[in-house]
mmCIF file of the C-alpha atoms, coordinates in Angstrom:
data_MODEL
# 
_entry.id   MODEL 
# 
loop_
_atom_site.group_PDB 
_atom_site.id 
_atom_site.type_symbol 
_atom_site.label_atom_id 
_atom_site.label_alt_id 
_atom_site.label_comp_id 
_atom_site.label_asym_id 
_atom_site.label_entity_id 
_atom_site.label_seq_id 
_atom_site.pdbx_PDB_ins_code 
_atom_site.Cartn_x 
_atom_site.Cartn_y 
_atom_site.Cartn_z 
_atom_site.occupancy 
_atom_site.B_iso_or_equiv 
_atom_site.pdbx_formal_charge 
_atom_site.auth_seq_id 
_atom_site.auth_comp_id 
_atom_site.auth_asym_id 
_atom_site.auth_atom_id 
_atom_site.pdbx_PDB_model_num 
ATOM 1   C CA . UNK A 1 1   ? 8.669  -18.202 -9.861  1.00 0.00 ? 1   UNK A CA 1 
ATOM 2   C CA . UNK A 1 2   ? 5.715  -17.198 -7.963  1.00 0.00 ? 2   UNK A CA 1 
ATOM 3   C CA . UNK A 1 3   ? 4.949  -13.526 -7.511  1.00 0.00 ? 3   UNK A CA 1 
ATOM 4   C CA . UNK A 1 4   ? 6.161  -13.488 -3.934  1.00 0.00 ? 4   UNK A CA 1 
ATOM 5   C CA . UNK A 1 5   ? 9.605  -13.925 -5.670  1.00 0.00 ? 5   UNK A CA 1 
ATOM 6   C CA . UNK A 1 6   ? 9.334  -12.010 -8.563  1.00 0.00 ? 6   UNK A CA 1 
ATOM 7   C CA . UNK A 1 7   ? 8.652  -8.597  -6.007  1.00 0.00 ? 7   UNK A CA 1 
ATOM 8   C CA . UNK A 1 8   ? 11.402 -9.830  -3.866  1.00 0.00 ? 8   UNK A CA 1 
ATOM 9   C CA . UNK A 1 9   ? 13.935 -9.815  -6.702  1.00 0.00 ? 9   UNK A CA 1 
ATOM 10  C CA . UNK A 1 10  ? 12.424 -6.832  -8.016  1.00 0.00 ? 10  UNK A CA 1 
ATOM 11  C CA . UNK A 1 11  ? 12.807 -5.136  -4.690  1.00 0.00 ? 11  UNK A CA 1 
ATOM 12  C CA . UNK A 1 12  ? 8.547  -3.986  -4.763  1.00 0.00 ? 12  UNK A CA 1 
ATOM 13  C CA . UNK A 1 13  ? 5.607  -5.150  -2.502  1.00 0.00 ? 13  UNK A CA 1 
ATOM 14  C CA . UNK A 1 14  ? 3.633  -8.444  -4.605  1.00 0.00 ? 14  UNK A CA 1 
ATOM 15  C CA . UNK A 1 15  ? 0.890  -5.465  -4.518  1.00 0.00 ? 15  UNK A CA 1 
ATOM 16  C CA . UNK A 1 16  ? 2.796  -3.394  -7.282  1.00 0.00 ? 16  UNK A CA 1 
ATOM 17  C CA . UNK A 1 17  ? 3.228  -6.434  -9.592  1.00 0.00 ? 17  UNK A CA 1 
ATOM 18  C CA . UNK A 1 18  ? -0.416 -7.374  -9.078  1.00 0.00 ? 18  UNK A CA 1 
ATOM 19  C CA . UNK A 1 19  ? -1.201 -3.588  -9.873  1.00 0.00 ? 19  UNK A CA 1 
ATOM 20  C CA . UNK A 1 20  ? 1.520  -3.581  -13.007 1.00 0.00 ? 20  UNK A CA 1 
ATOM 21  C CA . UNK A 1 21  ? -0.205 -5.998  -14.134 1.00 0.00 ? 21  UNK A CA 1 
ATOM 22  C CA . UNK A 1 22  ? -3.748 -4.428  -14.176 1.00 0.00 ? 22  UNK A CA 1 
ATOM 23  C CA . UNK A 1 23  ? -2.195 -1.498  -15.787 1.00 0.00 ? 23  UNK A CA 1 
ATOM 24  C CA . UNK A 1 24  ? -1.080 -3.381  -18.536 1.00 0.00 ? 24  UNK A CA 1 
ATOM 25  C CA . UNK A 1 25  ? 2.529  -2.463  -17.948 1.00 0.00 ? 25  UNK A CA 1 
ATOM 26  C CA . UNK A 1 26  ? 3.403  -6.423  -17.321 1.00 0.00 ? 26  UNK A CA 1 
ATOM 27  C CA . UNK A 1 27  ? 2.326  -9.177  -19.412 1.00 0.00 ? 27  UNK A CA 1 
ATOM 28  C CA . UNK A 1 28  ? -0.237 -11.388 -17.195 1.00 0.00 ? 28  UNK A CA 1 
ATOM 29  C CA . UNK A 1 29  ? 1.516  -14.455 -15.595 1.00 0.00 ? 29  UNK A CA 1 
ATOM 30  C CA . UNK A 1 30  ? 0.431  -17.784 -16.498 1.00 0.00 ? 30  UNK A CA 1 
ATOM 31  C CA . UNK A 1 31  ? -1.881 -19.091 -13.928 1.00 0.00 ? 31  UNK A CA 1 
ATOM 32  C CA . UNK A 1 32  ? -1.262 -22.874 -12.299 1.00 0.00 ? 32  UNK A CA 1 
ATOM 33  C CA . UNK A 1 33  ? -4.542 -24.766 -13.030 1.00 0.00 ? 33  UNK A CA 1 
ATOM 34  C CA . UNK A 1 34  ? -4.270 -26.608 -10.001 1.00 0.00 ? 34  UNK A CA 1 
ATOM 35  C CA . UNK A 1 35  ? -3.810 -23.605 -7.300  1.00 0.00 ? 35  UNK A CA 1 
ATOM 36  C CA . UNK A 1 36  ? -4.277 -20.771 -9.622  1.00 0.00 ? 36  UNK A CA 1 
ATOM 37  C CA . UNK A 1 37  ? -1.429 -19.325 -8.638  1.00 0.00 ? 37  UNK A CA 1 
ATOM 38  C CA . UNK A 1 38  ? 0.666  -17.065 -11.243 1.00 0.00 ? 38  UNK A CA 1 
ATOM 39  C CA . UNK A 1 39  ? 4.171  -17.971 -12.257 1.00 0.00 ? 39  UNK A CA 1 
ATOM 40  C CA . UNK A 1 40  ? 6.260  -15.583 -13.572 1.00 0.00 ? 40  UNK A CA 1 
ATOM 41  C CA . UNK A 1 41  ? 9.703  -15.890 -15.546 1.00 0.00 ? 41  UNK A CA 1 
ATOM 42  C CA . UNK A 1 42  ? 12.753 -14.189 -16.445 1.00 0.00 ? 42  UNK A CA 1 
ATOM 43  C CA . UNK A 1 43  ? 11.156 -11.817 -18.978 1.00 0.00 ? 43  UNK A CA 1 
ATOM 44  C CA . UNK A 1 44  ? 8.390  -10.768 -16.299 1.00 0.00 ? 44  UNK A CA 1 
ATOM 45  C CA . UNK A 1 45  ? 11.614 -10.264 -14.016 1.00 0.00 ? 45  UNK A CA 1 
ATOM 46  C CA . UNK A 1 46  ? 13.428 -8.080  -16.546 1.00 0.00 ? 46  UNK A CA 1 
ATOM 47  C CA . UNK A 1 47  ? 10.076 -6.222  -17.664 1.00 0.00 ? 47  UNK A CA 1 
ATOM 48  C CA . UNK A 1 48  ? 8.928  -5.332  -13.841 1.00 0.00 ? 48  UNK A CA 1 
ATOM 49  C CA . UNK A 1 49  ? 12.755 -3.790  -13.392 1.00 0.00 ? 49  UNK A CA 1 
ATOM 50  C CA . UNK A 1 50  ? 12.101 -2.083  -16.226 1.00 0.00 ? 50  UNK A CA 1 
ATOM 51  C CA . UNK A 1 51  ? 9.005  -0.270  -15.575 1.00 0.00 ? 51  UNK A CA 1 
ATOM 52  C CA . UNK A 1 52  ? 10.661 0.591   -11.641 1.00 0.00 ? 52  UNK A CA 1 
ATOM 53  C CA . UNK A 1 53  ? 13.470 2.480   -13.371 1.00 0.00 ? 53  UNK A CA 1 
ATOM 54  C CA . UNK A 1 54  ? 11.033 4.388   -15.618 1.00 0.00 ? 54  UNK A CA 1 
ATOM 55  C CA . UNK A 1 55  ? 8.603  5.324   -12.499 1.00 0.00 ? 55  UNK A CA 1 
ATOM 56  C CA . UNK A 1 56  ? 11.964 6.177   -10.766 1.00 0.00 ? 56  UNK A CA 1 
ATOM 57  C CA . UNK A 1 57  ? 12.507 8.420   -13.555 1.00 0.00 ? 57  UNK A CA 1 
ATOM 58  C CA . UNK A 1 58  ? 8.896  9.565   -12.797 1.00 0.00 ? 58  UNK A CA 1 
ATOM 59  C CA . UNK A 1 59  ? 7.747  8.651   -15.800 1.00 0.00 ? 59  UNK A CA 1 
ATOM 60  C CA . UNK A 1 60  ? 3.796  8.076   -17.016 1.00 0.00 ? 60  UNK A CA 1 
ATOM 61  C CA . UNK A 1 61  ? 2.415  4.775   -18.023 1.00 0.00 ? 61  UNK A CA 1 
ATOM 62  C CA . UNK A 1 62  ? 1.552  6.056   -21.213 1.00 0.00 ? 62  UNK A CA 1 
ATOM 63  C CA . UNK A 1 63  ? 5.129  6.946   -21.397 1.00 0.00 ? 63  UNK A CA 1 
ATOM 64  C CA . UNK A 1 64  ? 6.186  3.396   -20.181 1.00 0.00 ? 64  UNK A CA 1 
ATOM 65  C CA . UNK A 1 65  ? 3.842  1.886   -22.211 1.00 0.00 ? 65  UNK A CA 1 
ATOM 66  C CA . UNK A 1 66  ? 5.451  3.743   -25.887 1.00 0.00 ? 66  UNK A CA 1 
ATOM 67  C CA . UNK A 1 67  ? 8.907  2.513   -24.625 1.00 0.00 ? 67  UNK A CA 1 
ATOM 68  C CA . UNK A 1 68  ? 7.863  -0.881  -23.733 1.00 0.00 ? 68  UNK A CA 1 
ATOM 69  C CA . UNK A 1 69  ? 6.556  -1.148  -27.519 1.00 0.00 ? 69  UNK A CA 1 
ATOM 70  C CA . UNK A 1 70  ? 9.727  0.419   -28.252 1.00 0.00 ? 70  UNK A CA 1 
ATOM 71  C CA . UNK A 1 71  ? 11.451 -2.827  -26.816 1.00 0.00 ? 71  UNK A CA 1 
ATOM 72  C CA . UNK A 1 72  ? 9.461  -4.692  -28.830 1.00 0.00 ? 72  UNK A CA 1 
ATOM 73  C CA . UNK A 1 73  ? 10.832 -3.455  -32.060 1.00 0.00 ? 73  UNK A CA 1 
ATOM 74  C CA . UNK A 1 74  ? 14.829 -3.838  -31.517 1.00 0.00 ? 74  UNK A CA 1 
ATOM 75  C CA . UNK A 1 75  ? 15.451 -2.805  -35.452 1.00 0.00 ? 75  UNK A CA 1 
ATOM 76  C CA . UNK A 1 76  ? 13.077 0.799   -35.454 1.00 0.00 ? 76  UNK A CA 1 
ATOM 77  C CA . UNK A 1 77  ? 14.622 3.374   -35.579 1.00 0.00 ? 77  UNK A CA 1 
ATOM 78  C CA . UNK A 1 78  ? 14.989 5.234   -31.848 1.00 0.00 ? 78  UNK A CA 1 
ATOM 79  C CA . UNK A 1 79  ? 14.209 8.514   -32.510 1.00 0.00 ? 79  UNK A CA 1 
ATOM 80  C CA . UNK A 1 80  ? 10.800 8.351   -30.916 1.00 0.00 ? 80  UNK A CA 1 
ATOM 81  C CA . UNK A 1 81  ? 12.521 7.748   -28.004 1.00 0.00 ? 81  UNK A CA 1 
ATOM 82  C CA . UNK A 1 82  ? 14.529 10.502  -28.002 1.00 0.00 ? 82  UNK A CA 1 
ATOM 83  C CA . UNK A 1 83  ? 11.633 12.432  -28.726 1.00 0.00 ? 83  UNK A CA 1 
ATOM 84  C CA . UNK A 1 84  ? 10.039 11.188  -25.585 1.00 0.00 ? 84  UNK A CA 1 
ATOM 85  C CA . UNK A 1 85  ? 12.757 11.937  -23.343 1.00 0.00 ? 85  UNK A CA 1 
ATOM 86  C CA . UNK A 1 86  ? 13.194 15.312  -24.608 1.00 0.00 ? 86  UNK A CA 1 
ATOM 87  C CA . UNK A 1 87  ? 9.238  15.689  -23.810 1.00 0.00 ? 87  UNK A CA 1 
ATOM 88  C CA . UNK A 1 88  ? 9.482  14.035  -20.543 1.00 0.00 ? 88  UNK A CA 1 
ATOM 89  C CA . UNK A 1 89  ? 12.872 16.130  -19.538 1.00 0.00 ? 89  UNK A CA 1 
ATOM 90  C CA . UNK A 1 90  ? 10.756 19.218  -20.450 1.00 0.00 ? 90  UNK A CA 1 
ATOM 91  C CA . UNK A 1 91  ? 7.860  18.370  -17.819 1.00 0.00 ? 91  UNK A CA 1 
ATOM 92  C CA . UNK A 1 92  ? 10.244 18.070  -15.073 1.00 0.00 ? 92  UNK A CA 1 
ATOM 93  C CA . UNK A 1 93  ? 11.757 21.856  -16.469 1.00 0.00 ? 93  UNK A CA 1 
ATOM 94  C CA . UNK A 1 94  ? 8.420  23.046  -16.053 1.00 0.00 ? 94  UNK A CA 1 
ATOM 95  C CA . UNK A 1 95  ? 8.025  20.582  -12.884 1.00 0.00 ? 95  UNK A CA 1 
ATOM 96  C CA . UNK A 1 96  ? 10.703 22.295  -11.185 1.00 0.00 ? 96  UNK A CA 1 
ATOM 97  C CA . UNK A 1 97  ? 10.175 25.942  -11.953 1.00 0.00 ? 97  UNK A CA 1 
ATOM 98  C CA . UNK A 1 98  ? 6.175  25.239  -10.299 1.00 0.00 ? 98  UNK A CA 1 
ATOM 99  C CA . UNK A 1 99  ? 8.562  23.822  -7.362  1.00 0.00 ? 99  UNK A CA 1 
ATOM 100 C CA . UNK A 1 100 ? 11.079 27.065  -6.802  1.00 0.00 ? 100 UNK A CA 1 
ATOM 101 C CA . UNK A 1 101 ? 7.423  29.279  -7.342  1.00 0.00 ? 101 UNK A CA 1 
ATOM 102 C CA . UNK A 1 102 ? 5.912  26.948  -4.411  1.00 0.00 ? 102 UNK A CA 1 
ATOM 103 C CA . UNK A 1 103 ? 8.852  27.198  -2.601  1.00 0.00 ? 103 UNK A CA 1 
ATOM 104 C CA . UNK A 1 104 ? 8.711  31.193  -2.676  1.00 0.00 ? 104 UNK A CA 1 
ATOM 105 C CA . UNK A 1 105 ? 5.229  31.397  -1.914  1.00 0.00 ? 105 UNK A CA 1 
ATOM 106 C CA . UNK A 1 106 ? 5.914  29.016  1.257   1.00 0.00 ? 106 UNK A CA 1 
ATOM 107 C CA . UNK A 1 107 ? 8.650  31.420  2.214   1.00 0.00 ? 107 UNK A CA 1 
ATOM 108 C CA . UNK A 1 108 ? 6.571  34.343  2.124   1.00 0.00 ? 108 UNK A CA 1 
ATOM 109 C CA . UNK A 1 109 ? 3.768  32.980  3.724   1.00 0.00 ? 109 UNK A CA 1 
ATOM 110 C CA . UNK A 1 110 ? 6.180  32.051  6.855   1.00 0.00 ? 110 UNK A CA 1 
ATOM 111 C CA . UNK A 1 111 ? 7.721  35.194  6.833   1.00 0.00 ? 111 UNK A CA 1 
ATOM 112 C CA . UNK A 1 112 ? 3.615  36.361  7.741   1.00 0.00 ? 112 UNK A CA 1 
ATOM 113 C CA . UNK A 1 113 ? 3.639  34.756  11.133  1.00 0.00 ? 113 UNK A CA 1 
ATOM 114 C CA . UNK A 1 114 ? 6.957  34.743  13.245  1.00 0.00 ? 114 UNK A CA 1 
ATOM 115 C CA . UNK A 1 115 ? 5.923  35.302  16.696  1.00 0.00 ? 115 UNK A CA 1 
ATOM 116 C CA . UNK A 1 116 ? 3.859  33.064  18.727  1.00 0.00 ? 116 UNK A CA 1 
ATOM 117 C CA . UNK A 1 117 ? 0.466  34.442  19.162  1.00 0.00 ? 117 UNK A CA 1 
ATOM 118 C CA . UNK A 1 118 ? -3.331 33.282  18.769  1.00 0.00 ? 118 UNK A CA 1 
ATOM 119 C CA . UNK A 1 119 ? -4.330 32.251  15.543  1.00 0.00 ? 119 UNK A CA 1 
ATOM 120 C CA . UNK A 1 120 ? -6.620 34.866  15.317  1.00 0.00 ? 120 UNK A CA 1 
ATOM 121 C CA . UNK A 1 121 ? -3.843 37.399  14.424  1.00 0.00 ? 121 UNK A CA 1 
ATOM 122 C CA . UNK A 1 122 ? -1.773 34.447  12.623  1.00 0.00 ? 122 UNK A CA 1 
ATOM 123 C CA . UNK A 1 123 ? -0.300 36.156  9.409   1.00 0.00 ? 123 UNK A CA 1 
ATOM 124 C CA . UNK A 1 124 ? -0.522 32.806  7.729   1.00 0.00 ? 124 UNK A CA 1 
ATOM 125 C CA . UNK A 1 125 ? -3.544 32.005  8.339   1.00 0.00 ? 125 UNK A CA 1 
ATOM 126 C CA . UNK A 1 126 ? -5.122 35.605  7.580   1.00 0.00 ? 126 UNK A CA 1 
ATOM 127 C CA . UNK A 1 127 ? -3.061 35.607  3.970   1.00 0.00 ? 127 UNK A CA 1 
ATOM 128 C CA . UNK A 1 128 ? -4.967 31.601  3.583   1.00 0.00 ? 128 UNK A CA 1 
ATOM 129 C CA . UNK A 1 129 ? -8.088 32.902  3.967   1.00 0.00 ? 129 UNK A CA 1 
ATOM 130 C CA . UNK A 1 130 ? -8.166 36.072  2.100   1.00 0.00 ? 130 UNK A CA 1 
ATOM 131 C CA . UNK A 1 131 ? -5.714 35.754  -0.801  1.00 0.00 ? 131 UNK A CA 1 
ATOM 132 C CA . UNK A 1 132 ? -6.583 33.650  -4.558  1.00 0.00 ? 132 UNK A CA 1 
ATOM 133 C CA . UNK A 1 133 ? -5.012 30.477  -5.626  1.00 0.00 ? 133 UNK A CA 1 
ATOM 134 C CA . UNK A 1 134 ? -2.373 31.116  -7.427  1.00 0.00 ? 134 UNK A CA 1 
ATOM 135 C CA . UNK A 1 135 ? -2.208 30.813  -11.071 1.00 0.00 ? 135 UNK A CA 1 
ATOM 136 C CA . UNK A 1 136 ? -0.161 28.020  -11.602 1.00 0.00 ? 136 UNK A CA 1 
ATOM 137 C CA . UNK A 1 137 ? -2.375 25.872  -9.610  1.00 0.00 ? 137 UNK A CA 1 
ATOM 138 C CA . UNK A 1 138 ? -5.293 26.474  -12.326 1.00 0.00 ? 138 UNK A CA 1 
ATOM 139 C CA . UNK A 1 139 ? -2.624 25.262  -15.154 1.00 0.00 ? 139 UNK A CA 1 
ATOM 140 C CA . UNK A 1 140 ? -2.245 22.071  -13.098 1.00 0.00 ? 140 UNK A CA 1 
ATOM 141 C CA . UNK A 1 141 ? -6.202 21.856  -13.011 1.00 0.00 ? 141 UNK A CA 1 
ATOM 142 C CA . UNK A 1 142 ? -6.091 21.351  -17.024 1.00 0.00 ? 142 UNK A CA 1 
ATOM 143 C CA . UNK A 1 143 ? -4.222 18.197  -17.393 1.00 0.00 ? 143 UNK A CA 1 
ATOM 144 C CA . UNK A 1 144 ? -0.443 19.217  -17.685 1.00 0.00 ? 144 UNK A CA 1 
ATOM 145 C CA . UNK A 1 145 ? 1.824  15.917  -17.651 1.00 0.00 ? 145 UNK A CA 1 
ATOM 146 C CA . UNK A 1 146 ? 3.548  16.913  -13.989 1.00 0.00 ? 146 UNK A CA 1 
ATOM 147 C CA . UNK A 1 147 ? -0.140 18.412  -12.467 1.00 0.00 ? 147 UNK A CA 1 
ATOM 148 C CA . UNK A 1 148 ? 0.804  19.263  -8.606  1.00 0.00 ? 148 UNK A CA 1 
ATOM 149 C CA . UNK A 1 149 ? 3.778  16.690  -8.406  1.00 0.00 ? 149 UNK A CA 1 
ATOM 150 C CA . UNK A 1 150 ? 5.734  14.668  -10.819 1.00 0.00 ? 150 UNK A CA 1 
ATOM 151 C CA . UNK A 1 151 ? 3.644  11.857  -11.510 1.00 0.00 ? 151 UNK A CA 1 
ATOM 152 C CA . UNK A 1 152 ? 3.355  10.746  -7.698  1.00 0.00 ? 152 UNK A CA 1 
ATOM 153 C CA . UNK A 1 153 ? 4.018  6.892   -7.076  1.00 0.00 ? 153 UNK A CA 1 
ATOM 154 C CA . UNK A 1 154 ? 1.819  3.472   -7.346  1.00 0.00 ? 154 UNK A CA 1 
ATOM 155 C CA . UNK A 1 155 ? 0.545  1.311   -5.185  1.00 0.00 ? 155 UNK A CA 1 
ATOM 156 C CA . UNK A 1 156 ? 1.775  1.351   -1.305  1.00 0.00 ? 156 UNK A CA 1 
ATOM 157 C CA . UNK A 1 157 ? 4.320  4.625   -2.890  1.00 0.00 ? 157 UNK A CA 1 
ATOM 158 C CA . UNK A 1 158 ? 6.500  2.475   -4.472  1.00 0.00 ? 158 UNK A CA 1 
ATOM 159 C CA . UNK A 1 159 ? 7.453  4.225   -7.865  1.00 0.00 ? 159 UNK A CA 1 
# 
């Protein structure tokens, strides 16, 4: 099938296969000699569904890319899996606790400014300009797994 097809079954724009591919998260399709044109098969199909579910799970490439080896070995044992998961479930724990902080912060910052007036004596705007980032956005700065969101999404935001 030509990649046209493969995103329509796989329910993505042909960017995020092209993409995928670059990434190294889906083999490279076998190119027509004539048009050079890639065709894809079943396995491509099955693989590019595969990586979607993990990025729906919010998942990193790296992280893709250790299951998708996983796959490859059908007799090892799964516990680096597991393992993974357990890692992965503990970023979004952390993920979501930066999330209810945010969301507090937000909520006091709105409570600043609840009349209409200039924005010279905006509340909001007066606590923007004079308060310090937060601490938790310096942790984010230093290369944690779920930095600022959880993992964001590829190419034209499809996950």
């Amino acid at each position: 099938m030509k990649i046209g097809e493969l995103a329509r079954q796989a329910a993505c724009p042909v960017e995020t296969v092209r993409y995928y591919e670059r990434e190294q998260l889906l083999p490279a399709a076998l190119r027509d000699l004539n048009n050079n044109y890639r065709h894809y098969d079943q396995r491509h199909l099955e693989q590019l569904v595969f990586v979607r579910r993990c990025r729906s799970l919010e998942m990193t490439h790296d992280e893709i890319r250790e299951l998708l080896a996983a796959r490859r070995e059908p007799d090892a044992g799964c516990s680096a899996i597991d393992g993974l998961i357990e890692a992965h479930l503990e970023h979004v724990r952390t993920r979501m606790m930066e999330l209810q902080a945010l969301e507090a912060e937000l909520n006091d910052l709105r409570g600043r400014c609840d009349a209409a007036r200039a924005t010279r004596h905006c509340g909001i705007l007066h606590e923007l300009d004079h308060k310090a980032p937060p601490a938790r956005e310096q942790s984010a700065a230093h290369g944690s797994h779920v930095a600022g969101r959880l993992h964001g999404t590829d190419v034209n935001g499809s996950a």
